[in-house]
Tab-separated table of C-alpha atoms (C1' of nucleotides) in Angstrom:
chain	number	residue	atom	x	y	z
A	280	MET	CA	53.393	9.584	3.468
A	281	VAL	CA	52.471	6.156	2.096
A	282	SER	CA	55.134	3.450	2.206
A	283	ARG	CA	55.450	0.886	-0.549
A	284	GLU	CA	54.236	-1.731	1.910
A	285	ASP	CA	51.152	0.327	2.778
A	286	ALA	CA	50.373	0.833	-0.895
A	287	PHE	CA	50.838	-2.850	-1.664
A	288	ALA	CA	48.590	-3.997	1.202
A	289	PHE	CA	45.914	-1.446	0.346
A	290	ARG	CA	45.879	-2.482	-3.312
A	291	ALA	CA	45.594	-6.130	-2.354
A	292	ALA	CA	42.663	-5.485	-0.012
A	293	VAL	CA	40.831	-3.329	-2.553
A	294	LEU	CA	41.343	-5.783	-5.414
A	295	ASP	CA	40.336	-8.681	-3.199
A	296	LEU	CA	37.015	-7.070	-2.383
A	297	TYR	CA	36.545	-6.241	-6.065
A	298	GLU	CA	36.873	-9.914	-6.964
A	299	ARG	CA	34.198	-10.815	-4.461
A	300	GLU	CA	31.814	-7.860	-4.602
A	301	GLY	CA	32.782	-5.729	-7.579
A	302	ARG	CA	29.925	-3.985	-9.359
A	303	ASP	CA	29.056	-4.504	-12.991
A	304	PHE	CA	27.864	-1.613	-15.145
A	305	PRO	CA	27.176	-1.363	-18.882
A	306	TRP	CA	29.809	1.384	-19.279
A	307	ARG	CA	32.359	-1.010	-17.829
A	308	ARG	CA	31.615	-3.514	-20.581
A	309	THR	CA	32.841	-1.238	-23.329
A	310	ALA	CA	36.119	0.410	-24.221
A	311	ASP	CA	34.478	2.666	-26.819
A	312	PRO	CA	35.909	6.058	-25.846
A	313	TRP	CA	32.750	7.922	-26.797
A	314	ALA	CA	30.583	5.578	-24.695
A	315	VAL	CA	32.974	5.999	-21.767
A	316	PHE	CA	32.862	9.754	-22.250
A	317	VAL	CA	29.045	9.829	-22.182
A	318	SER	CA	28.955	7.700	-19.040
A	319	GLU	CA	31.420	9.921	-17.194
A	320	ILE	CA	29.428	13.062	-17.972
A	321	MET	CA	26.241	11.375	-16.781
A	322	LEU	CA	27.935	10.106	-13.628
A	323	GLN	CA	29.027	13.567	-12.477
A	324	GLN	CA	27.230	13.962	-9.140
A	325	THR	CA	24.659	11.387	-10.196
A	326	GLN	CA	24.231	7.905	-8.712
A	327	THR	CA	25.079	4.870	-10.776
A	328	ALA	CA	21.596	3.385	-10.283
A	329	ARG	CA	20.021	6.484	-11.744
A	330	VAL	CA	22.459	6.669	-14.651
A	331	GLU	CA	22.283	3.040	-15.727
A	332	PRO	CA	18.870	2.943	-17.492
A	333	LYS	CA	19.393	6.450	-18.911
A	334	TYR	CA	22.803	5.529	-20.259
A	335	LEU	CA	21.490	2.386	-21.989
A	336	ALA	CA	18.605	4.268	-23.626
A	337	TRP	CA	20.891	7.170	-24.566
A	338	MET	CA	23.507	5.004	-26.289
A	339	GLU	CA	20.755	3.136	-28.113
A	340	ARG	CA	19.362	6.416	-29.384
A	341	PHE	CA	22.625	8.349	-29.896
A	342	PRO	CA	25.268	5.653	-30.425
A	343	ASP	CA	28.123	7.997	-31.359
A	344	ALA	CA	29.225	11.628	-31.302
A	345	GLU	CA	27.930	12.251	-34.826
A	346	ALA	CA	24.453	11.044	-33.863
A	347	LEU	CA	24.348	13.392	-30.893
A	348	ALA	CA	25.853	16.404	-32.630
A	349	CYS	CA	22.753	17.182	-34.709
A	350	VAL	CA	20.029	16.595	-32.088
A	351	ASP	CA	17.783	19.552	-31.213
A	352	LEU	CA	17.600	20.722	-27.607
A	353	ALA	CA	14.003	19.611	-27.006
A	354	THR	CA	14.937	16.050	-27.980
A	355	LEU	CA	18.173	16.282	-26.030
A	356	TYR	CA	16.420	17.398	-22.852
A	357	ASP	CA	13.733	14.739	-23.247
A	358	ALA	CA	16.427	12.053	-23.282
A	359	TRP	CA	18.369	13.655	-20.421
A	360	ARG	CA	15.363	14.400	-18.245
A	361	GLY	CA	15.639	12.863	-14.799
A	362	LEU	CA	19.417	12.964	-14.608
A	363	GLY	CA	19.510	16.519	-13.271
A	364	TYR	CA	22.126	19.237	-13.826
A	365	ASN	CA	20.613	19.756	-17.265
A	366	SER	CA	23.404	21.995	-18.537
A	367	ARG	CA	25.436	18.810	-18.780
A	368	ALA	CA	23.259	17.700	-21.703
A	369	LEU	CA	24.011	20.912	-23.553
A	370	ARG	CA	27.739	20.600	-22.855
A	371	LEU	CA	27.710	16.955	-23.879
A	372	ARG	CA	26.197	17.870	-27.240
A	373	GLU	CA	28.790	20.597	-27.689
A	374	SER	CA	31.549	18.124	-26.848
A	375	ALA	CA	30.024	15.738	-29.395
A	376	ARG	CA	30.188	18.460	-32.028
A	377	ILE	CA	33.807	19.270	-31.219
A	378	CYS	CA	34.823	15.605	-31.198
A	379	ALA	CA	32.992	14.979	-34.479
A	380	GLU	CA	34.565	18.036	-36.058
A	381	LEU	CA	38.135	17.715	-34.806
A	382	TYR	CA	38.746	14.143	-33.671
A	383	GLY	CA	36.674	11.846	-35.899
A	384	GLY	CA	34.073	11.474	-33.168
A	385	ILE	CA	36.554	10.077	-30.644
A	386	PRO	CA	37.464	11.924	-27.436
A	387	PRO	CA	41.210	12.668	-27.610
A	388	ARG	CA	43.695	10.574	-25.664
A	389	ASP	CA	45.232	13.713	-24.248
A	390	GLU	CA	44.441	15.344	-20.917
A	391	ARG	CA	44.952	18.900	-22.101
A	392	LEU	CA	42.658	18.411	-25.111
A	393	LEU	CA	40.037	16.647	-23.014
A	394	LEU	CA	40.022	19.584	-20.602
A	395	GLU	CA	39.166	21.882	-23.499
A	396	LEU	CA	35.865	20.057	-23.999
A	397	PRO	CA	32.908	21.687	-22.221
A	398	GLY	CA	31.780	19.765	-19.147
A	399	VAL	CA	35.173	18.102	-18.714
A	400	GLY	CA	37.122	18.954	-15.584
A	401	ARG	CA	39.985	17.363	-13.669
A	402	TYR	CA	38.108	14.241	-12.699
A	403	THR	CA	36.448	13.499	-16.026
A	404	ALA	CA	39.566	14.064	-18.138
A	405	ARG	CA	41.612	11.569	-16.156
A	406	ALA	CA	38.740	9.107	-15.715
A	407	VAL	CA	38.283	9.002	-19.500
A	408	LEU	CA	42.022	8.461	-19.942
A	409	ALA	CA	41.939	5.540	-17.509
A	410	PHE	CA	38.671	3.889	-18.543
A	411	ALA	CA	38.825	4.458	-22.290
A	412	TYR	CA	42.555	4.270	-22.884
A	413	GLY	CA	44.144	2.558	-19.891
A	414	VAL	CA	46.278	5.626	-19.188
A	415	PRO	CA	47.155	5.869	-15.468
A	416	SER	CA	46.930	9.148	-13.551
A	417	PRO	CA	45.682	10.080	-10.088
A	418	PHE	CA	42.132	11.396	-9.776
A	419	LEU	CA	39.495	11.789	-7.081
A	420	GLU	CA	35.763	11.503	-6.701
A	421	THR	CA	33.562	10.875	-3.716
A	422	ASN	CA	34.060	7.089	-3.460
A	423	ILE	CA	37.814	7.375	-3.913
A	424	ARG	CA	37.945	10.100	-1.255
A	425	ALA	CA	36.013	7.832	1.113
A	426	ALA	CA	38.375	4.913	0.575
A	427	LEU	CA	41.582	6.950	0.899
A	428	ILE	CA	40.433	8.990	3.903
A	429	PHE	CA	39.267	5.892	5.740
A	430	HIS	CA	42.607	4.143	5.302
A	431	PHE	CA	45.202	6.882	5.212
A	432	PHE	CA	43.698	9.779	7.187
A	433	ARG	CA	42.355	8.202	10.383
A	434	GLY	CA	40.869	10.825	12.658
A	435	ALA	CA	41.727	13.676	10.296
A	436	ASP	CA	39.206	16.281	9.207
A	437	LYS	CA	38.970	18.639	6.227
A	438	VAL	CA	41.475	16.546	4.309
A	439	PRO	CA	42.569	18.595	1.289
A	440	ASP	CA	42.341	17.120	-2.200
A	441	ARG	CA	46.004	17.875	-2.689
A	442	ASP	CA	46.916	15.342	0.019
A	443	LEU	CA	44.399	12.829	-1.246
A	444	GLU	CA	45.767	13.075	-4.757
A	445	THR	CA	49.262	12.384	-3.460
A	446	VAL	CA	47.986	9.169	-1.896
A	447	ALA	CA	45.957	8.329	-5.013
A	448	ALA	CA	49.177	8.532	-7.013
A	449	ALA	CA	51.045	6.384	-4.473
A	450	VAL	CA	48.523	3.528	-4.510
A	451	LEU	CA	47.704	3.712	-8.246
A	452	ASP	CA	48.139	0.436	-10.145
A	453	ARG	CA	49.883	1.709	-13.269
A	454	ASP	CA	49.687	-1.659	-15.003
A	455	ASP	CA	45.890	-1.751	-15.033
A	456	PRO	CA	44.393	1.598	-14.046
A	457	ARG	CA	41.015	0.653	-15.467
A	458	THR	CA	40.521	-2.313	-13.157
A	459	TRP	CA	42.165	-0.406	-10.319
A	460	TYR	CA	39.764	2.506	-10.417
A	461	TYR	CA	36.720	0.266	-10.815
A	462	ALA	CA	37.905	-1.577	-7.706
A	463	LEU	CA	38.771	1.568	-5.748
A	464	MET	CA	35.409	3.206	-6.478
A	465	ASP	CA	33.539	0.028	-5.596
A	466	TYR	CA	35.505	-0.224	-2.391
A	467	GLY	CA	34.606	3.338	-1.430
A	468	ALA	CA	30.939	2.748	-2.257
A	469	TRP	CA	31.017	-0.455	-0.202
A	470	LEU	CA	32.687	1.338	2.698
A	471	LYS	CA	29.995	4.005	2.810
A	472	ARG	CA	27.374	1.379	3.514
A	473	ARG	CA	29.277	0.297	6.625
A	474	GLU	CA	30.825	3.450	8.019
A	475	PRO	CA	29.781	7.045	8.551
A	476	ASN	CA	30.577	8.511	5.146
A	477	PRO	CA	34.359	9.104	5.326
A	478	SER	CA	34.237	11.539	2.401
A	479	ARG	CA	32.496	14.007	4.709
A	480	ARG	CA	35.949	14.532	6.185
A	481	ALA	CA	37.240	15.810	2.844
A	482	SER	CA	37.754	19.540	2.427
A	483	ALA	CA	35.892	19.204	-0.863
A	484	TYR	CA	32.783	18.017	0.951
A	485	SER	CA	29.829	20.339	1.331
A	486	THR	CA	26.115	20.020	1.938
A	487	GLN	CA	23.605	21.698	-0.303
A	488	LYS	CA	20.594	23.837	0.365
A	489	ARG	CA	17.152	22.275	0.520
A	490	PHE	CA	15.623	21.467	-2.860
A	491	GLU	CA	12.002	22.136	-1.955
A	492	GLY	CA	11.177	25.715	-2.833
A	493	SER	CA	14.577	26.314	-4.410
A	494	LEU	CA	15.370	28.030	-7.691
A	495	ARG	CA	16.749	24.800	-9.072
A	496	GLN	CA	13.389	23.156	-8.459
A	497	ALA	CA	11.728	25.996	-10.388
A	498	ARG	CA	14.242	25.599	-13.231
A	499	GLY	CA	13.350	21.952	-13.493
A	500	ALA	CA	9.648	22.798	-13.586
A	501	VAL	CA	10.193	25.340	-16.376
A	502	LEU	CA	12.148	22.857	-18.501
A	503	ARG	CA	9.549	20.141	-18.002
A	504	ALA	CA	6.800	22.589	-18.952
A	505	LEU	CA	8.707	23.571	-22.092
A	506	SER	CA	9.133	19.977	-23.184
A	507	ALA	CA	5.524	19.056	-22.424
A	508	GLY	CA	4.324	20.477	-25.714
A	509	ALA	CA	2.127	23.043	-23.980
A	510	GLY	CA	2.912	25.557	-26.700
A	511	TYR	CA	4.896	28.082	-24.691
A	512	GLY	CA	6.685	30.501	-26.958
A	513	THR	CA	3.941	30.199	-29.554
A	514	ARG	CA	0.549	31.845	-29.953
A	515	GLY	CA	1.678	34.474	-27.492
A	516	ARG	CA	1.796	32.014	-24.639
A	517	GLY	CA	4.602	33.018	-22.311
A	518	LEU	CA	5.970	33.045	-18.794
A	519	ALA	CA	2.769	34.408	-17.269
A	520	ASP	CA	0.746	31.509	-18.682
A	521	MET	CA	3.409	29.061	-17.543
A	522	ALA	CA	3.412	30.485	-14.023
A	523	ALA	CA	-0.377	30.236	-13.834
A	524	GLU	CA	-0.454	26.700	-15.187
A	525	LEU	CA	2.360	25.557	-12.894
A	526	GLY	CA	0.770	27.265	-9.918
A	527	MET	CA	3.970	29.201	-9.270
A	528	GLU	CA	4.663	32.868	-8.632
A	529	TYR	CA	5.500	34.775	-11.796
A	530	GLY	CA	8.720	36.186	-10.333
A	531	ARG	CA	9.987	32.752	-9.445
A	532	VAL	CA	9.299	31.396	-12.926
A	533	LYS	CA	10.941	34.485	-14.412
A	534	ASP	CA	14.059	34.036	-12.250
A	535	ALA	CA	14.260	30.361	-13.162
A	536	ALA	CA	13.935	31.130	-16.871
A	537	GLU	CA	16.604	33.824	-16.580
A	538	GLY	CA	18.983	31.303	-14.994
A	539	LEU	CA	18.280	28.837	-17.768
A	540	ARG	CA	18.961	31.568	-20.301
A	541	ARG	CA	22.341	32.350	-18.720
A	542	ASP	CA	23.164	28.648	-19.002
A	543	GLY	CA	22.248	28.678	-22.690
A	544	LEU	CA	19.325	26.277	-22.343
A	545	VAL	CA	16.529	28.665	-23.270
A	546	ARG	CA	15.965	31.887	-25.182
A	547	ILE	CA	13.742	34.631	-23.814
A	548	GLU	CA	11.998	37.202	-26.023
A	549	GLY	CA	9.751	39.548	-24.123
A	550	ASP	CA	7.555	37.274	-22.044
A	551	THR	CA	8.023	34.162	-24.152
A	552	VAL	CA	10.552	31.440	-23.459
A	553	ARG	CA	11.672	28.516	-25.641
A	554	PHE	CA	14.572	26.117	-26.013
A	555	SER	CA	17.610	27.996	-27.255
A	556	ASP	CA	17.678	26.256	-30.640
B	258	DG	C1'	17.469	15.211	5.971
B	259	DT	C1'	21.565	12.719	3.032
B	260	DC	C1'	23.673	11.244	-0.904
B	261	DC	C1'	25.280	11.196	-5.712
B	262	DC	C1'	32.034	8.140	-10.099
B	263	DG	C1'	32.052	17.359	-10.536
B	264	DA	C1'	32.127	21.505	-13.490
B	265	DG	C1'	32.023	26.289	-14.244
B	266	DG	C1'	31.628	30.820	-12.787
B	267	DT	C1'	32.616	34.669	-9.522
C	27	DA	C1'	37.558	30.040	-1.523
C	28	DC	C1'	33.090	30.378	-2.415
C	29	DC	C1'	28.513	29.616	-5.012
C	30	DT	C1'	25.156	27.325	-8.078
C	31	DC	C1'	23.407	23.578	-10.689
C	32	DG	C1'	18.355	18.126	-10.233
C	33	DG	C1'	15.931	15.062	-8.800
C	34	DG	C1'	14.824	10.782	-6.780
C	35	DA	C1'	15.991	6.887	-3.732
C	36	DC	C1'	16.783	6.094	0.922
DNA sequence: GTCCCGAGGT
DNA sequence: ACCTCGGGAC
């Protein structure tokens, strides 16, 4: 599928661009496995520009797994707020507790054990191995898909991840996977500013429903209201008060709260809702 | 409207 | 194979 010559030329082009226009991020300036782990959780479906200030503040406040393990959910959400996909914060704290308990606060250098941590899937496990430990293995995310599809799947559509991962393995620089993946991601990000997003031709690609008026928007509103110190869950103030004060329909607030409860973020007793711890 | 260094659940 | 999960920059 990919000849050695193709792989060599592609690597050279990608690394050349990286030398000239590679991006610099705070999580690339550390090899601390816990810091790398935090950054990869934050970066799941979240732009680098949005993550950067949050990451810096987060690591200042919770420098290691032990520091994060004992934080209450209200504090946790307050620090996470703005990153979106708020269940990630809960999973990150749980991963911190597991790492502190079992691994001395250090994410394990083992794919199978990493995958046992909540919030860690195929991408994150291998990204942590590469960026924290220099262990090479093929993995995909949106920028990598863009780069590989643009170069190796001209004119193709609905390119399956299985094929992309085969190519990712063929072009992988096993001597320095850390630099390689920084360069490959930067190349994909660079490409997207010049071409119609090639990752749209990946089978993994999908659009999402509009945010305005969605349940996820309501969930965000409920969490913000909870953290605002408005006293919900106390003095008999509950979902009905929240709905009135947010100017939202009661049923919508109730549905949002129920979703948050299923995700373990809040507890609901009767009409009152509060953070789950 | 489009995008984001995906994961977990069904 | 499908769905849901945030929120802001552009």
